[in-house]
């Protein structure tokens, strides 16, 4: 989970002239992701190798830019930096050569101050709450309502309406029968033999919802006998998941 915060950081530029390389000034506190942050500014840089030419900024940024004398963000791409890396609360990221001090003096000082806008982003430990999958509920309602059904099955004295695409996606046997070159591919109603209506009803609902009925939902049937028939049907239609 990501959280972000922004702050305006005003630097008293005249007060930085006596500072040495590596000396820092920090911003006010920023609250982001349950943590308190400060922007660290090194007016003469944080690396001796740069000889105090640059002003450096440090801490977990994803955006930082200068505000011009007109109050607008700097149009210069060299005076605005963006970092697409995201770090946890104990990591730091920054720009050791954010801007040359000479550019600050010529362009950005207003009333003795320089203004930065900085954004911090935090990767939080709290997991994102994701709703449970409801595809089985939706497909189950599709089966119950028979909306858009394009095939039906006669099993004994009962008729079941279904959808070719769903059955073909779940069973290679149904795919060959309903979408291939077999005669059933052109039939609107198909008669099935060697399977009972109760078994086919459970088989059909499993293909839509990936779920089996609970024992108390089996009306007047012996669970052991019914599931024996169901196992045979799963083998017939190559529904390997149903076997387990």
Coordinates of C-alpha atoms in Angstrom, one line a residue:
X1 CA 0.0 0.0 0.0
X2 CA 1.3 3.4 -0.9
X3 CA 0.9 6.7 1.0
X4 CA 2.3 10.1 0.0
X5 CA 2.7 13.6 1.4
X6 CA 3.9 17.0 0.1
X7 CA 5.6 19.9 1.8
X8 CA 6.8 23.4 0.8
X9 CA 10.4 23.9 2.1
X10 CA 11.7 27.5 2.4
X11 CA 15.4 28.0 2.7
X12 CA 17.0 31.1 4.2
X13 CA 19.6 31.4 1.5
X14 CA 21.7 34.2 3.2
X15 CA 22.0 32.0 6.3
X16 CA 23.6 29.2 4.3
X17 CA 26.7 31.1 3.2
X18 CA 28.7 30.3 6.3
X19 CA 27.9 26.6 6.2
X20 CA 30.4 24.0 5.1
X21 CA 30.0 21.0 2.7
X22 CA 28.0 18.4 4.5
X23 CA 26.2 20.8 6.8
X24 CA 22.5 20.3 6.6
X25 CA 19.2 22.2 7.2
X26 CA 16.0 20.2 7.5
X27 CA 12.4 21.0 6.7
X28 CA 9.3 20.9 8.8
X29 CA 7.8 17.5 9.5
X30 CA 5.9 15.6 6.8
X31 CA 3.4 12.9 7.8
X32 CA 3.1 10.1 5.3
X33 CA 2.3 6.4 5.6
X34 CA 2.2 6.6 9.4
X35 CA 5.7 8.0 9.6
X36 CA 7.2 11.5 10.2
X37 CA 9.7 12.7 7.6
X38 CA 12.0 15.7 7.1
X39 CA 13.6 16.9 3.9
X40 CA 17.3 17.2 4.4
X41 CA 19.0 20.0 2.5
X42 CA 22.7 20.4 2.1
X43 CA 23.2 24.0 0.9
X44 CA 26.8 23.3 -0.2
X45 CA 26.2 19.7 -1.1
X46 CA 26.9 16.5 0.8
X47 CA 30.0 15.4 -1.2
X48 CA 33.4 17.0 -1.1
X49 CA 34.0 15.9 -4.6
X50 CA 31.5 18.5 -5.8
X51 CA 33.4 21.3 -4.2
X52 CA 30.3 23.0 -2.8
X53 CA 29.0 23.9 -6.3
X54 CA 25.6 22.1 -5.8
X55 CA 22.8 22.2 -3.3
X56 CA 21.7 18.7 -2.4
X57 CA 18.4 17.3 -1.3
X58 CA 17.9 14.0 0.5
X59 CA 15.1 11.7 1.8
X60 CA 12.5 9.4 0.1
X61 CA 11.2 11.7 -2.8
X62 CA 9.3 10.9 -5.8
X63 CA 9.1 14.6 -6.8
X64 CA 11.1 17.8 -6.0
X65 CA 11.2 21.1 -7.8
X66 CA 12.0 24.8 -7.3
X67 CA 9.5 27.6 -7.2
X68 CA 10.4 30.6 -9.2
X69 CA 10.0 34.3 -8.3
X70 CA 6.6 34.3 -9.9
X71 CA 5.3 31.6 -7.6
X72 CA 5.2 29.0 -10.4
X73 CA 7.1 25.7 -10.6
X74 CA 10.5 26.0 -12.4
X75 CA 10.2 25.5 -16.1
X76 CA 13.7 24.2 -16.2
X77 CA 13.9 20.4 -16.4
X78 CA 17.3 20.5 -14.7
X79 CA 15.7 22.2 -11.6
X80 CA 13.0 19.5 -11.1
X81 CA 13.8 15.9 -10.4
X82 CA 11.5 12.9 -10.3
X83 CA 12.3 9.5 -8.9
X84 CA 10.2 6.5 -9.8
X85 CA 11.7 4.2 -7.2
X86 CA 9.7 3.6 -4.1
X87 CA 11.4 2.8 -0.8
X88 CA 10.3 1.6 2.6
X89 CA 10.4 3.9 5.6
X90 CA 14.0 3.1 6.5
X91 CA 15.4 3.8 3.0
X92 CA 16.6 7.1 1.7
X93 CA 16.8 8.6 -1.8
X94 CA 17.9 12.0 -2.9
X95 CA 19.6 14.3 -5.5
X96 CA 23.2 15.1 -4.6
X97 CA 23.4 17.6 -7.5
X98 CA 19.9 19.0 -7.4
X99 CA 20.8 22.6 -8.5
X100 CA 23.9 24.7 -8.8
X101 CA 24.2 27.5 -6.2
X102 CA 24.9 30.0 -9.0
X103 CA 21.5 29.3 -10.5
X104 CA 19.8 29.8 -7.2
X105 CA 21.3 33.2 -6.8
X106 CA 20.4 34.4 -10.3
X107 CA 16.9 33.0 -10.6
X108 CA 15.2 31.7 -7.5
X109 CA 15.9 34.0 -4.5
X110 CA 12.9 36.0 -3.4
X111 CA 12.9 38.0 -0.1
X112 CA 16.1 36.2 0.8
X113 CA 14.5 32.8 0.5
X114 CA 14.4 29.9 -1.9
X115 CA 11.3 27.7 -2.1
X116 CA 11.2 24.0 -2.9
X117 CA 8.2 21.7 -3.3
X118 CA 9.0 18.1 -2.3
X119 CA 6.9 15.0 -2.3
X120 CA 7.5 11.8 -0.3
X121 CA 6.1 8.4 -1.0
X122 CA 6.0 5.4 1.5
X123 CA 5.5 1.8 0.9
X124 CA 3.4 0.7 3.9
X125 CA 3.3 -2.7 5.5
X126 CA -0.5 -2.8 5.7
X127 CA -1.9 -5.1 3.0
X128 CA -4.5 -3.7 0.6
X129 CA -7.9 -5.1 1.5
X130 CA -9.0 -7.0 -1.6
X131 CA -12.6 -8.4 -1.8
X132 CA -13.0 -12.1 -2.1
X133 CA -13.6 -13.4 -5.6
X134 CA -17.3 -13.4 -6.6
X135 CA -17.0 -14.8 -10.1
X136 CA -18.6 -18.1 -8.9
X137 CA -21.6 -16.1 -7.5
X138 CA -22.0 -14.2 -10.8
X139 CA -21.8 -17.3 -13.0
X140 CA -24.1 -19.2 -10.6
X141 CA -26.7 -16.5 -11.1
X142 CA -26.1 -16.7 -14.9
X143 CA -26.9 -20.4 -14.8
X144 CA -30.0 -19.9 -12.6
X145 CA -31.4 -17.2 -14.8
X146 CA -30.3 -18.8 -18.0
X147 CA -29.8 -15.3 -19.5
X148 CA -28.1 -15.7 -22.9
X149 CA -28.3 -19.5 -22.9
X150 CA -27.7 -21.0 -26.3
X151 CA -27.9 -24.8 -25.6
X152 CA -30.1 -27.0 -23.4
X153 CA -29.7 -30.6 -22.3
X154 CA -32.4 -33.2 -21.8
X155 CA -31.5 -35.6 -19.0
X156 CA -34.3 -38.1 -18.3
X157 CA -37.4 -36.0 -17.8
X158 CA -35.6 -32.8 -17.0
X159 CA -34.2 -30.0 -19.1
X160 CA -31.2 -27.8 -18.3
X161 CA -30.3 -24.6 -20.1
X162 CA -26.6 -23.6 -20.3
X163 CA -24.0 -21.6 -22.2
X164 CA -21.7 -23.2 -24.8
X165 CA -18.8 -21.0 -24.1
X166 CA -18.8 -21.7 -20.3
X167 CA -19.0 -25.5 -20.8
X168 CA -16.4 -25.4 -23.5
X169 CA -14.0 -23.5 -21.3
X170 CA -14.4 -26.0 -18.5
X171 CA -14.5 -29.3 -20.3
X172 CA -12.5 -30.4 -23.3
X173 CA -15.2 -33.0 -24.0
X174 CA -17.9 -30.3 -24.1
X175 CA -15.6 -28.1 -26.2
X176 CA -15.4 -30.8 -28.8
X177 CA -19.1 -31.5 -28.8
X178 CA -20.4 -27.9 -28.7
X179 CA -17.8 -26.0 -30.7
X180 CA -16.2 -28.6 -32.9
X181 CA -17.3 -30.5 -35.9
X182 CA -19.6 -33.0 -34.1
X183 CA -23.4 -33.0 -34.7
X184 CA -24.1 -31.5 -31.3
X185 CA -22.4 -28.3 -32.3
X186 CA -25.5 -27.4 -34.4
X187 CA -28.1 -28.7 -32.0
X188 CA -30.0 -26.4 -29.7
X189 CA -31.1 -29.3 -27.5
X190 CA -29.0 -32.3 -26.7
X191 CA -30.2 -35.5 -25.0
X192 CA -27.8 -37.1 -22.6
X193 CA -27.8 -40.7 -21.5
X194 CA -25.9 -42.6 -18.8
X195 CA -26.2 -39.8 -16.3
X196 CA -29.0 -38.9 -13.8
X197 CA -30.6 -35.5 -13.6
X198 CA -29.4 -35.0 -10.0
X199 CA -25.8 -35.8 -11.0
X200 CA -25.9 -33.6 -14.1
X201 CA -27.3 -30.7 -12.1
X202 CA -24.4 -30.8 -9.7
X203 CA -21.9 -31.3 -12.5
X204 CA -23.3 -28.3 -14.3
X205 CA -23.2 -26.0 -11.3
X206 CA -19.7 -27.1 -10.5
X207 CA -18.6 -26.0 -14.0
X208 CA -20.1 -22.5 -13.4
X209 CA -19.2 -22.0 -9.8
X210 CA -16.3 -24.4 -9.0
X211 CA -18.2 -25.5 -5.9
X212 CA -20.0 -28.6 -4.8
X213 CA -23.2 -28.7 -2.7
X214 CA -23.0 -29.3 1.1
X215 CA -24.4 -32.6 2.4
X216 CA -27.5 -30.8 3.8
X217 CA -28.3 -29.5 0.3
X218 CA -28.6 -33.0 -1.2
X219 CA -32.3 -33.6 -1.2
X220 CA -33.2 -37.2 -0.4
X221 CA -30.0 -38.6 -1.9
X222 CA -27.4 -40.8 -0.5
X223 CA -24.2 -38.6 -0.6
X224 CA -22.0 -41.6 -1.1
X225 CA -24.0 -43.0 -4.1
X226 CA -24.4 -39.5 -5.6
X227 CA -20.7 -38.7 -5.4
X228 CA -19.9 -42.1 -7.0
X229 CA -22.0 -41.1 -9.9
X230 CA -20.4 -37.6 -9.9
X231 CA -16.9 -39.1 -10.0
X232 CA -17.9 -41.2 -13.1
X233 CA -19.3 -38.1 -14.8
X234 CA -16.2 -36.1 -14.0
X235 CA -14.1 -38.8 -15.7
X236 CA -16.5 -38.8 -18.7
X237 CA -16.2 -35.0 -19.2
X238 CA -12.6 -34.8 -18.2
X239 CA -13.2 -32.5 -15.2
X240 CA -10.1 -33.4 -13.3
X241 CA -10.6 -30.7 -10.6
X242 CA -13.9 -32.3 -9.7
X243 CA -12.2 -35.6 -8.9
X244 CA -10.3 -34.0 -6.1

